[in-house]
Short mmCIF file of the C-alpha atoms (twelve columns), coordinates in Angstrom:
data_MODEL
# 
_entry.id   MODEL 
# 
loop_
_atom_site.group_PDB 
_atom_site.id 
_atom_site.type_symbol 
_atom_site.label_atom_id 
_atom_site.label_alt_id 
_atom_site.label_comp_id 
_atom_site.label_asym_id 
_atom_site.label_seq_id 
_atom_site.Cartn_x 
_atom_site.Cartn_y 
_atom_site.Cartn_z 
_atom_site.pdbx_PDB_model_num 
ATOM 1   C CA . ARG A 1   0.000   0.000   0.000   1 
ATOM 2   C CA . LYS A 2   2.961   2.313   0.474   1 
ATOM 3   C CA . CYS A 3   4.226   1.676   -3.054  1 
ATOM 4   C CA . ASP A 4   3.289   4.271   -5.692  1 
ATOM 5   C CA . TRP A 5   2.321   1.747   -8.367  1 
ATOM 6   C CA . TRP A 6   0.997   4.445   -10.716 1 
ATOM 7   C CA . LEU A 7   4.283   6.351   -10.649 1 
ATOM 8   C CA . GLY A 8   6.229   3.129   -11.251 1 
ATOM 9   C CA . ALA A 9   4.096   2.287   -14.279 1 
ATOM 10  C CA . PHE A 10  4.349   5.853   -15.620 1 
ATOM 11  C CA . ILE A 11  8.155   5.956   -15.313 1 
ATOM 12  C CA . MET A 12  8.538   2.686   -17.232 1 
ATOM 13  C CA . LEU A 13  5.906   3.424   -19.879 1 
ATOM 14  C CA . GLU A 14  7.403   6.847   -20.621 1 
ATOM 15  C CA . GLY A 15  10.997  5.569   -20.799 1 
ATOM 16  C CA . TRP A 16  11.866  8.104   -18.113 1 
ATOM 17  C CA . HIS A 17  15.296  6.652   -17.436 1 
ATOM 18  C CA . GLU A 18  16.110  6.784   -21.150 1 
ATOM 19  C CA . ARG A 19  14.804  10.335  -21.378 1 
ATOM 20  C CA . ALA A 20  17.100  11.365  -18.529 1 
ATOM 21  C CA . TYR A 21  20.012  9.544   -20.171 1 
ATOM 22  C CA . GLU A 22  19.352  11.299  -23.488 1 
ATOM 23  C CA . CYS A 23  19.314  14.719  -21.809 1 
ATOM 24  C CA . GLN A 24  22.751  14.032  -20.338 1 
ATOM 25  C CA . PHE A 25  24.523  11.982  -22.999 1 
ATOM 26  C CA . GLY A 26  22.491  12.314  -26.214 1 
ATOM 27  C CA . THR A 27  20.199  9.830   -27.950 1 
ATOM 28  C CA . ILE A 28  21.053  6.129   -28.140 1 
ATOM 29  C CA . HIS A 29  18.532  5.935   -30.998 1 
ATOM 30  C CA . SER A 30  17.545  2.303   -30.418 1 
ATOM 31  C CA . TYR A 31  20.663  0.410   -29.328 1 
ATOM 32  C CA . SER A 32  20.274  -1.120  -25.885 1 
ATOM 33  C CA . PHE A 33  24.004  -1.898  -25.585 1 
ATOM 34  C CA . LYS A 34  24.668  1.848   -25.191 1 
ATOM 35  C CA . LEU A 35  22.772  1.833   -21.896 1 
ATOM 36  C CA . LYS A 36  25.548  0.686   -19.586 1 
ATOM 37  C CA . ASN A 37  24.746  -1.033  -16.278 1 
ATOM 38  C CA . TRP A 38  21.029  -1.146  -17.129 1 
ATOM 39  C CA . ASP A 39  18.703  -3.586  -15.411 1 
ATOM 40  C CA . THR A 40  17.565  -5.497  -18.491 1 
ATOM 41  C CA . ARG A 41  14.748  -7.221  -16.564 1 
ATOM 42  C CA . ALA A 42  12.728  -4.082  -17.325 1 
ATOM 43  C CA . TRP A 43  12.603  -5.223  -20.966 1 
ATOM 44  C CA . ASP A 44  11.805  -8.895  -20.357 1 
ATOM 45  C CA . PHE A 45  8.145   -8.501  -19.384 1 
ATOM 46  C CA . ALA A 46  5.262   -6.104  -19.968 1 
ATOM 47  C CA . TRP A 47  5.482   -4.793  -16.404 1 
ATOM 48  C CA . VAL A 48  3.116   -1.857  -16.986 1 
ATOM 49  C CA . ASN A 49  0.374   -4.243  -18.104 1 
ATOM 50  C CA . ARG A 50  1.147   -6.548  -15.180 1 
ATOM 51  C CA . ILE A 51  0.854   -3.676  -12.699 1 
ATOM 52  C CA . GLY A 52  -2.553  -2.864  -14.201 1 
ATOM 53  C CA . ILE A 53  -3.668  -6.492  -13.867 1 
ATOM 54  C CA . PHE A 54  -2.368  -6.626  -10.287 1 
ATOM 55  C CA . LEU A 55  -4.125  -3.418  -9.211  1 
ATOM 56  C CA . SER A 56  -7.374  -4.453  -10.877 1 
ATOM 57  C CA . THR A 57  -7.303  -7.869  -9.194  1 
ATOM 58  C CA . TRP A 58  -6.398  -6.344  -5.816  1 
ATOM 59  C CA . SER A 59  -9.256  -3.842  -6.088  1 
ATOM 60  C CA . LYS A 60  -11.803 -6.546  -6.924  1 
ATOM 61  C CA . LYS A 61  -10.663 -8.882  -4.161  1 
ATOM 62  C CA . SER A 62  -10.690 -6.094  -1.555  1 
ATOM 63  C CA . ARG A 63  -14.348 -5.435  -2.459  1 
ATOM 64  C CA . GLY A 64  -15.273 -9.107  -2.400  1 
ATOM 65  C CA . ILE A 65  -15.732 -9.312  -6.160  1 
ATOM 66  C CA . CYS A 66  -14.972 -12.698 -7.699  1 
ATOM 67  C CA . VAL A 67  -12.011 -12.638 -10.088 1 
ATOM 68  C CA . ASP A 68  -12.857 -14.930 -12.979 1 
ATOM 69  C CA . LYS A 69  -10.174 -17.045 -14.543 1 
ATOM 70  C CA . LYS A 70  -10.088 -16.521 -18.280 1 
ATOM 71  C CA . ASN A 71  -8.091  -17.325 -21.372 1 
ATOM 72  C CA . PRO A 72  -6.421  -14.002 -22.220 1 
ATOM 73  C CA . LYS A 73  -5.560  -13.090 -25.805 1 
ATOM 74  C CA . GLY A 74  -3.335  -10.310 -27.022 1 
ATOM 75  C CA . THR A 75  -3.471  -8.289  -30.225 1 
ATOM 76  C CA . PHE A 76  -0.715  -8.163  -32.839 1 
ATOM 77  C CA . LEU A 77  -0.037  -5.833  -35.725 1 
ATOM 78  C CA . MET A 78  2.028   -7.345  -38.522 1 
ATOM 79  C CA . SER A 79  4.209   -4.739  -40.189 1 
ATOM 80  C CA . HIS A 80  6.839   -4.602  -42.927 1 
ATOM 81  C CA . ASP A 81  9.452   -1.915  -43.439 1 
ATOM 82  C CA . VAL A 82  10.194  -1.927  -47.160 1 
ATOM 83  C CA . ASP A 83  13.941  -1.281  -47.178 1 
ATOM 84  C CA . ALA A 84  14.794  -2.825  -50.536 1 
ATOM 85  C CA . LEU A 85  13.212  -3.950  -53.794 1 
ATOM 86  C CA . ASP A 86  16.467  -5.018  -55.438 1 
ATOM 87  C CA . LYS A 87  19.883  -6.161  -54.272 1 
ATOM 88  C CA . THR A 88  22.163  -3.117  -54.184 1 
ATOM 89  C CA . LEU A 89  25.853  -2.535  -53.576 1 
ATOM 90  C CA . ALA A 90  25.078  -0.537  -50.436 1 
ATOM 91  C CA . ILE A 91  23.098  -3.400  -48.865 1 
ATOM 92  C CA . LYS A 92  25.647  -6.008  -49.941 1 
ATOM 93  C CA . SER A 93  28.389  -3.956  -48.300 1 
ATOM 94  C CA . LYS A 94  26.467  -3.398  -45.056 1 
ATOM 95  C CA . GLN A 95  25.451  -7.037  -44.658 1 
ATOM 96  C CA . PHE A 96  28.950  -8.300  -45.464 1 
ATOM 97  C CA . VAL A 97  30.416  -5.993  -42.790 1 
ATOM 98  C CA . PHE A 98  27.750  -7.159  -40.332 1 
ATOM 99  C CA . ASN A 99  28.594  -10.816 -41.012 1 
ATOM 100 C CA . LEU A 100 32.301  -10.055 -40.727 1 
ATOM 101 C CA . PHE A 101 31.787  -8.304  -37.383 1 
ATOM 102 C CA . ASN A 102 29.781  -11.259 -36.048 1 
ATOM 103 C CA . SER A 103 32.373  -13.738 -37.304 1 
ATOM 104 C CA . ILE A 104 35.132  -11.874 -35.442 1 
ATOM 105 C CA . ASN A 105 33.072  -12.071 -32.242 1 
ATOM 106 C CA . PHE A 106 32.697  -15.822 -32.730 1 
ATOM 107 C CA . ILE A 107 36.396  -16.423 -33.270 1 
ATOM 108 C CA . LEU A 108 37.222  -14.388 -30.158 1 
ATOM 109 C CA . LYS A 109 34.903  -16.734 -28.239 1 
ATOM 110 C CA . GLY A 110 36.556  -19.790 -29.806 1 
ATOM 111 C CA . ASP A 111 33.354  -20.721 -31.671 1 
ATOM 112 C CA . PHE A 112 34.930  -21.811 -34.954 1 
ATOM 113 C CA . LEU A 113 31.778  -23.461 -36.336 1 
ATOM 114 C CA . ASN A 114 29.716  -20.259 -36.197 1 
ATOM 115 C CA . PHE A 115 32.756  -18.298 -37.384 1 
ATOM 116 C CA . SER A 116 32.981  -20.371 -40.568 1 
ATOM 117 C CA . ASN A 117 29.198  -20.217 -41.056 1 
ATOM 118 C CA . LYS A 118 29.192  -16.417 -40.846 1 
ATOM 119 C CA . ILE A 119 32.090  -16.115 -43.297 1 
ATOM 120 C CA . LYS A 120 30.288  -18.474 -45.676 1 
ATOM 121 C CA . ASN A 121 27.027  -16.512 -45.332 1 
ATOM 122 C CA . GLY A 122 28.852  -13.256 -45.983 1 
ATOM 123 C CA . LEU A 123 30.441  -14.549 -49.173 1 
ATOM 124 C CA . ASN A 124 27.183  -16.110 -50.385 1 
ATOM 125 C CA . PHE A 125 25.440  -12.803 -49.763 1 
ATOM 126 C CA . LEU A 126 27.990  -10.998 -51.916 1 
ATOM 127 C CA . PHE A 127 28.042  -13.351 -54.884 1 
ATOM 128 C CA . ILE A 128 24.777  -15.336 -55.093 1 
ATOM 129 C CA . LYS A 129 22.061  -13.624 -57.157 1 
ATOM 130 C CA . ASP A 130 18.555  -13.330 -55.762 1 
ATOM 131 C CA . ASP A 131 15.252  -11.630 -56.580 1 
ATOM 132 C CA . TRP A 132 14.486  -9.267  -53.697 1 
ATOM 133 C CA . PHE A 133 11.058  -8.108  -54.804 1 
ATOM 134 C CA . LYS A 134 9.170   -10.256 -52.283 1 
ATOM 135 C CA . LEU A 135 6.196   -7.985  -51.608 1 
ATOM 136 C CA . ASN A 136 3.726   -10.137 -53.528 1 
ATOM 137 C CA . GLU A 137 4.946   -13.321 -51.849 1 
ATOM 138 C CA . ILE A 138 4.548   -11.748 -48.392 1 
ATOM 139 C CA . PHE A 139 1.122   -10.438 -49.371 1 
ATOM 140 C CA . ASP A 140 -0.086  -13.854 -50.581 1 
ATOM 141 C CA . LEU A 141 1.162   -15.606 -47.414 1 
ATOM 142 C CA . GLU A 142 -0.663  -13.142 -45.192 1 
ATOM 143 C CA . LEU A 143 -3.873  -13.186 -47.186 1 
ATOM 144 C CA . LYS A 144 -3.867  -16.974 -46.824 1 
ATOM 145 C CA . HIS A 145 -3.634  -16.636 -43.022 1 
ATOM 146 C CA . GLY A 146 -6.196  -13.860 -42.684 1 
ATOM 147 C CA . ILE A 147 -3.667  -11.109 -41.935 1 
ATOM 148 C CA . LYS A 148 -4.058  -7.535  -43.201 1 
ATOM 149 C CA . SER A 149 -0.650  -6.031  -42.446 1 
ATOM 150 C CA . GLN A 150 0.963   -2.628  -42.832 1 
ATOM 151 C CA . PHE A 151 3.700   -1.913  -45.377 1 
ATOM 152 C CA . ASN A 152 5.889   1.107   -44.573 1 
ATOM 153 C CA . PHE A 153 7.471   2.778   -47.614 1 
ATOM 154 C CA . TYR A 154 10.442  5.105   -47.994 1 
ATOM 155 C CA . ALA A 155 9.622   8.365   -49.794 1 
ATOM 156 C CA . ASP A 156 12.620  10.714  -49.867 1 
ATOM 157 C CA . ASN A 157 13.074  12.441  -53.242 1 
ATOM 158 C CA . ARG A 158 16.360  14.198  -52.452 1 
ATOM 159 C CA . PRO A 159 19.448  13.374  -54.550 1 
ATOM 160 C CA . LYS A 160 21.713  10.792  -52.928 1 
ATOM 161 C CA . ASN A 161 24.864  11.879  -51.142 1 
ATOM 162 C CA . PHE A 162 27.157  9.174   -49.739 1 
ATOM 163 C CA . LYS A 163 25.356  8.987   -46.384 1 
ATOM 164 C CA . ARG A 164 21.922  8.649   -47.969 1 
ATOM 165 C CA . TRP A 165 23.280  6.119   -50.489 1 
ATOM 166 C CA . LEU A 166 24.672  4.010   -47.655 1 
ATOM 167 C CA . PHE A 167 21.853  4.208   -45.101 1 
ATOM 168 C CA . ASP A 168 18.593  4.837   -46.984 1 
ATOM 169 C CA . PRO A 169 16.673  2.593   -49.415 1 
ATOM 170 C CA . SER A 170 17.424  3.125   -53.101 1 
ATOM 171 C CA . TYR A 171 14.010  2.589   -54.729 1 
ATOM 172 C CA . LYS A 172 11.701  5.269   -56.119 1 
ATOM 173 C CA . LEU A 173 7.941   5.520   -55.605 1 
ATOM 174 C CA . ASN A 174 7.340   5.642   -59.361 1 
ATOM 175 C CA . ASP A 175 8.639   2.073   -59.715 1 
ATOM 176 C CA . LYS A 176 5.992   0.269   -61.796 1 
ATOM 177 C CA . ARG A 177 6.108   -2.761  -59.481 1 
ATOM 178 C CA . LEU A 178 5.250   -0.544  -56.511 1 
ATOM 179 C CA . ARG A 179 2.377   1.088   -58.366 1 
ATOM 180 C CA . LEU A 180 0.770   -2.275  -59.064 1 
ATOM 181 C CA . PHE A 181 1.420   -3.504  -55.523 1 
ATOM 182 C CA . ASN A 182 -0.066  -0.346  -54.019 1 
ATOM 183 C CA . GLU A 183 -3.325  -0.945  -55.864 1 
ATOM 184 C CA . LYS A 184 -3.442  -4.504  -54.560 1 
ATOM 185 C CA . LEU A 185 -2.883  -3.303  -50.975 1 
ATOM 186 C CA . LYS A 186 -5.732  -0.815  -51.149 1 
ATOM 187 C CA . LEU A 187 -8.079  -3.244  -52.895 1 
ATOM 188 C CA . ASN A 188 -7.582  -5.830  -50.129 1 
ATOM 189 C CA . ASN A 189 -7.705  -3.366  -47.211 1 
ATOM 190 C CA . PHE A 190 -4.049  -3.669  -46.229 1 
ATOM 191 C CA . ASN A 191 -2.512  -0.541  -44.732 1 
ATOM 192 C CA . ILE A 192 0.239   1.783   -45.960 1 
ATOM 193 C CA . GLY A 193 2.627   3.676   -43.711 1 
ATOM 194 C CA . LEU A 194 5.640   5.961   -44.001 1 
ATOM 195 C CA . HIS A 195 9.199   4.768   -43.408 1 
ATOM 196 C CA . PRO A 196 10.995  8.115   -42.924 1 
ATOM 197 C CA . SER A 197 14.616  8.548   -43.976 1 
ATOM 198 C CA . PHE A 198 17.656  7.956   -41.761 1 
ATOM 199 C CA . ASP A 199 18.094  11.666  -40.999 1 
ATOM 200 C CA . SER A 200 14.424  12.613  -40.505 1 
ATOM 201 C CA . PHE A 201 13.961  11.652  -36.850 1 
ATOM 202 C CA . ASP A 202 14.461  15.248  -35.640 1 
ATOM 203 C CA . ASN A 203 13.585  17.212  -38.790 1 
ATOM 204 C CA . GLU A 204 10.005  18.441  -39.214 1 
ATOM 205 C CA . ASN A 205 10.452  19.615  -42.808 1 
ATOM 206 C CA . LEU A 206 11.891  16.298  -43.981 1 
ATOM 207 C CA . MET A 207 9.073   14.416  -42.259 1 
ATOM 208 C CA . LYS A 208 6.424   16.634  -43.856 1 
ATOM 209 C CA . ASN A 209 7.930   16.413  -47.333 1 
ATOM 210 C CA . GLN A 210 8.265   12.631  -47.232 1 
ATOM 211 C CA . LEU A 211 4.744   12.163  -45.883 1 
ATOM 212 C CA . LYS A 212 3.376   14.417  -48.629 1 
ATOM 213 C CA . SER A 213 5.383   12.587  -51.290 1 
ATOM 214 C CA . LEU A 214 4.106   9.153   -50.229 1 
ATOM 215 C CA . SER A 215 0.494   10.299  -49.839 1 
ATOM 216 C CA . ASN A 216 0.456   11.954  -53.251 1 
ATOM 217 C CA . SER A 217 2.239   9.128   -55.028 1 
ATOM 218 C CA . PHE A 218 0.056   6.347   -53.596 1 
ATOM 219 C CA . ASP A 219 -3.158  8.432   -53.462 1 
ATOM 220 C CA . TYR A 220 -3.678  7.336   -49.877 1 
ATOM 221 C CA . LYS A 221 -4.004  9.200   -46.570 1 
ATOM 222 C CA . ILE A 222 -0.922  8.163   -44.582 1 
ATOM 223 C CA . ILE A 223 -1.198  8.455   -40.799 1 
ATOM 224 C CA . ASN A 224 1.163   5.696   -39.565 1 
ATOM 225 C CA . CYS A 225 4.931   5.322   -39.545 1 
ATOM 226 C CA . ARG A 226 8.053   3.657   -38.207 1 
ATOM 227 C CA . GLN A 227 11.425  5.403   -38.317 1 
ATOM 228 C CA . HIS A 228 14.126  3.898   -40.559 1 
ATOM 229 C CA . TRP A 229 16.805  2.062   -38.525 1 
ATOM 230 C CA . LEU A 230 14.595  2.869   -35.498 1 
ATOM 231 C CA . ARG A 231 16.309  6.260   -35.347 1 
ATOM 232 C CA . PHE A 232 14.595  7.968   -32.444 1 
ATOM 233 C CA . SER A 233 14.848  10.839  -29.962 1 
ATOM 234 C CA . TRP A 234 12.543  10.938  -26.947 1 
ATOM 235 C CA . ASN A 235 12.782  14.718  -27.020 1 
ATOM 236 C CA . LYS A 236 12.112  15.311  -30.726 1 
ATOM 237 C CA . THR A 237 10.802  12.422  -32.850 1 
ATOM 238 C CA . TRP A 238 7.161   12.241  -31.753 1 
ATOM 239 C CA . HIS A 239 7.030   16.023  -31.845 1 
ATOM 240 C CA . VAL A 240 8.121   16.231  -35.512 1 
ATOM 241 C CA . GLN A 241 5.937   13.282  -36.490 1 
ATOM 242 C CA . GLU A 242 2.760   14.818  -35.142 1 
ATOM 243 C CA . LYS A 243 3.670   18.234  -36.572 1 
ATOM 244 C CA . ALA A 244 3.957   16.530  -39.972 1 
ATOM 245 C CA . GLY A 245 0.439   15.107  -39.595 1 
ATOM 246 C CA . LEU A 246 1.175   11.534  -38.506 1 
ATOM 247 C CA . GLU A 247 -1.095  9.904   -35.930 1 
ATOM 248 C CA . CYS A 248 0.562   6.630   -34.899 1 
ATOM 249 C CA . ASP A 249 4.174   5.458   -34.596 1 
ATOM 250 C CA . SER A 250 5.623   1.984   -33.983 1 
ATOM 251 C CA . THR A 251 9.324   2.873   -33.643 1 
ATOM 252 C CA . ILE A 252 9.653   1.995   -29.954 1 
ATOM 253 C CA . MET A 253 11.781  -1.171  -29.927 1 
ATOM 254 C CA . PHE A 254 15.502  -1.905  -29.639 1 
ATOM 255 C CA . ASN A 255 17.522  -2.669  -32.757 1 
ATOM 256 C CA . ASP A 256 19.742  -5.209  -31.030 1 
ATOM 257 C CA . ARG A 257 17.338  -7.243  -28.881 1 
ATOM 258 C CA . PRO A 258 13.651  -8.217  -28.711 1 
ATOM 259 C CA . GLY A 259 11.486  -7.234  -25.768 1 
ATOM 260 C CA . PHE A 260 9.497   -4.451  -24.187 1 
ATOM 261 C CA . ARG A 261 11.525  -1.248  -24.394 1 
ATOM 262 C CA . VAL A 262 8.925   0.649   -22.337 1 
ATOM 263 C CA . SER A 263 7.947   -2.401  -20.245 1 
ATOM 264 C CA . ALA A 264 4.536   -2.356  -21.897 1 
ATOM 265 C CA . SER A 265 2.400   -3.941  -24.586 1 
ATOM 266 C CA . LEU A 266 -0.308  -1.398  -25.338 1 
ATOM 267 C CA . LYS A 267 -1.275  1.526   -27.522 1 
ATOM 268 C CA . TYR A 268 -0.948  4.842   -25.718 1 
ATOM 269 C CA . LYS A 269 -0.340  8.569   -26.180 1 
ATOM 270 C CA . PRO A 270 3.164   9.364   -24.865 1 
ATOM 271 C CA . TRP A 271 3.820   12.225  -22.474 1 
ATOM 272 C CA . ASN A 272 4.985   15.529  -23.961 1 
ATOM 273 C CA . CYS A 273 7.490   17.028  -21.518 1 
ATOM 274 C CA . HIS A 274 7.512   20.377  -23.326 1 
ATOM 275 C CA . ASN A 275 3.787   21.005  -22.781 1 
ATOM 276 C CA . SER A 276 3.208   18.816  -19.700 1 
ATOM 277 C CA . LYS A 277 0.422   16.912  -21.432 1 
ATOM 278 C CA . GLU A 278 0.055   13.882  -23.681 1 
ATOM 279 C CA . HIS A 279 1.184   13.954  -27.306 1 
ATOM 280 C CA . LYS A 280 -1.478  13.893  -30.008 1 
ATOM 281 C CA . ILE A 281 0.319   10.999  -31.703 1 
ATOM 282 C CA . SER A 282 -0.102  7.437   -30.419 1 
ATOM 283 C CA . SER A 283 2.654   4.888   -29.934 1 
ATOM 284 C CA . ILE A 284 2.419   1.132   -30.389 1 
ATOM 285 C CA . PRO A 285 5.646   -0.510  -29.162 1 
ATOM 286 C CA . SER A 286 7.111   -3.261  -31.312 1 
ATOM 287 C CA . VAL A 287 8.296   -6.426  -29.584 1 
ATOM 288 C CA . ILE A 288 10.301  -8.480  -32.111 1 
ATOM 289 C CA . MET A 289 11.728  -8.332  -35.646 1 
ATOM 290 C CA . ASP A 290 13.590  -10.647 -37.995 1 
ATOM 291 C CA . SER A 291 17.125  -9.351  -37.325 1 
ATOM 292 C CA . HIS A 292 16.744  -9.993  -33.585 1 
ATOM 293 C CA . ILE A 293 16.498  -13.681 -34.398 1 
ATOM 294 C CA . TYR A 294 19.015  -14.059 -37.202 1 
ATOM 295 C CA . ASP A 295 21.590  -11.267 -36.910 1 
ATOM 296 C CA . TYR A 296 21.931  -10.231 -33.304 1 
ATOM 297 C CA . ASN A 297 21.228  -13.545 -31.566 1 
ATOM 298 C CA . ASN A 298 22.100  -16.085 -34.267 1 
ATOM 299 C CA . TYR A 299 19.659  -18.684 -32.954 1 
ATOM 300 C CA . LYS A 300 19.805  -22.231 -34.254 1 
ATOM 301 C CA . ASP A 301 16.834  -23.377 -36.351 1 
ATOM 302 C CA . SER A 302 15.750  -25.626 -33.481 1 
ATOM 303 C CA . GLU A 303 15.648  -22.636 -31.098 1 
ATOM 304 C CA . ILE A 304 13.756  -20.098 -33.191 1 
ATOM 305 C CA . GLU A 305 10.202  -21.237 -32.415 1 
ATOM 306 C CA . GLN A 306 10.806  -21.273 -28.663 1 
ATOM 307 C CA . LYS A 307 12.502  -17.865 -28.694 1 
ATOM 308 C CA . ILE A 308 9.654   -16.225 -30.640 1 
ATOM 309 C CA . LYS A 309 7.099   -17.941 -28.400 1 
ATOM 310 C CA . ILE A 310 8.495   -16.172 -25.306 1 
ATOM 311 C CA . TRP A 311 7.369   -12.767 -26.568 1 
ATOM 312 C CA . ILE A 312 4.075   -13.935 -28.043 1 
ATOM 313 C CA . ASP A 313 3.163   -15.618 -24.768 1 
ATOM 314 C CA . GLU A 314 3.863   -12.468 -22.746 1 
ATOM 315 C CA . VAL A 315 1.726   -10.258 -25.014 1 
ATOM 316 C CA . ASN A 316 -0.976  -12.888 -24.811 1 
ATOM 317 C CA . PHE A 317 -0.747  -13.242 -21.012 1 
ATOM 318 C CA . VAL A 318 -1.229  -9.510  -20.376 1 
ATOM 319 C CA . GLU A 319 -3.814  -9.110  -23.165 1 
ATOM 320 C CA . GLY A 320 -1.356  -6.702  -24.727 1 
ATOM 321 C CA . TYR A 321 -1.160  -4.814  -27.996 1 
ATOM 322 C CA . SER A 322 2.167   -5.021  -29.839 1 
ATOM 323 C CA . SER A 323 3.634   -4.727  -33.307 1 
ATOM 324 C CA . VAL A 324 5.881   -7.320  -34.962 1 
ATOM 325 C CA . LEU A 325 8.193   -6.516  -37.885 1 
ATOM 326 C CA . TRP A 326 9.505   -8.547  -40.801 1 
ATOM 327 C CA . HIS A 327 11.439  -7.042  -43.739 1 
ATOM 328 C CA . PRO A 328 10.052  -8.482  -47.012 1 
ATOM 329 C CA . HIS A 329 13.368  -8.928  -48.861 1 
ATOM 330 C CA . THR A 330 14.724  -11.238 -46.128 1 
ATOM 331 C CA . ILE A 331 12.491  -14.174 -47.102 1 
ATOM 332 C CA . GLY A 332 14.642  -14.763 -50.221 1 
ATOM 333 C CA . LYS A 333 17.574  -17.179 -50.480 1 
ATOM 334 C CA . ASN A 334 20.245  -14.554 -49.706 1 
ATOM 335 C CA . TYR A 335 18.944  -14.090 -46.175 1 
ATOM 336 C CA . GLY A 336 16.936  -17.303 -45.854 1 
ATOM 337 C CA . TRP A 337 14.630  -15.984 -43.126 1 
ATOM 338 C CA . LYS A 338 11.309  -17.136 -44.595 1 
ATOM 339 C CA . LYS A 339 11.009  -20.081 -42.193 1 
ATOM 340 C CA . GLY A 340 11.140  -17.719 -39.220 1 
ATOM 341 C CA . PHE A 341 8.419   -15.539 -40.722 1 
ATOM 342 C CA . ILE A 342 6.097   -18.514 -41.203 1 
ATOM 343 C CA . THR A 343 6.914   -19.700 -37.668 1 
ATOM 344 C CA . LEU A 344 5.887   -16.291 -36.293 1 
ATOM 345 C CA . ILE A 345 2.571   -16.378 -38.159 1 
ATOM 346 C CA . ASN A 346 1.826   -19.951 -37.132 1 
ATOM 347 C CA . LEU A 347 2.614   -19.354 -33.456 1 
ATOM 348 C CA . ILE A 348 0.240   -16.405 -33.276 1 
ATOM 349 C CA . ASN A 349 -2.521  -18.116 -35.275 1 
ATOM 350 C CA . LYS A 350 -2.183  -21.282 -33.200 1 
ATOM 351 C CA . LYS A 351 -3.362  -19.401 -30.117 1 
ATOM 352 C CA . LYS A 352 -6.161  -17.715 -32.076 1 
ATOM 353 C CA . ILE A 353 -4.714  -14.335 -31.102 1 
ATOM 354 C CA . LYS A 354 -6.217  -11.294 -32.778 1 
ATOM 355 C CA . TRP A 355 -4.503  -9.595  -35.707 1 
ATOM 356 C CA . LYS A 356 -5.171  -5.862  -35.843 1 
ATOM 357 C CA . ASN A 357 -5.693  -4.654  -39.398 1 
ATOM 358 C CA . HIS A 358 -4.825  -0.986  -38.941 1 
ATOM 359 C CA . TYR A 359 -2.897  1.192   -36.525 1 
ATOM 360 C CA . ILE A 360 -5.964  3.326   -35.806 1 
# 
């Protein structure tokens, strides 16, 4: 009774420790490893939801109200950040460096089997040809399973300098394949969102221009987004997104690990410290994406189902509301991550958990 449960939930939900860290040291964007000496248990469970369940149960019991046992079910939003339509030199270079970095870590640990596998994967990625336009394949898989997902598209029309060439997608919105795919999305009630450029996270003009470009090109009112590379500032990003006209963001997640970055699985309006009131924009935290499984954790095939199940079960247990992310081009043979994508779909469908069609 002496514990301020509401304050505890608020501090976690609003990432207050990260906000304080950013004010002192600058943004980490979305890399958990930059938060030194952090208690990572905060990210392992949806504590905010659990506090709500605890307080509700306590209140009912104290008033003699029977607490019914039930079979809770969470809600998931399937989303896809469209980072590539074709295999480019920039992506080949980045993925080769990533594989090389991981292979060095393995050899330092004396794990020569994974070292050789990573070197082999890196070389295969460089030299084996593959068709990366996988949007229709993803679409057909989801339609078969009753999923109406959201596809987030890049829409920056500026000429490429080296930084934009290296970090941003290379495709253009006038690509004929995208035009045809866009019509199919709208016809089947899938959703379309913005995937803002690498340098847009704190720039209102860039956000506005890219939102306008995507809306005009696809003839669709865009209100949802996720920042490219999960580039994010607690102090600025939601502010520039809502100023641009966006209404819902799903950036909150760590790049380098799955879990609950704000200890919560729910849709909420974040707190605006500048005005001491809630933001107009809503946030839906994301809990897991493909690279968590294959790049940062390097799980064995036999482990993948169990590892994904951990996060699905927690969202389900707290009747939460979370986004999951899979990049379409990774289901091809270069990456070979299609099995994990199907595993994710099957695990959620197996429990008859709800799929949310739109972030509204």
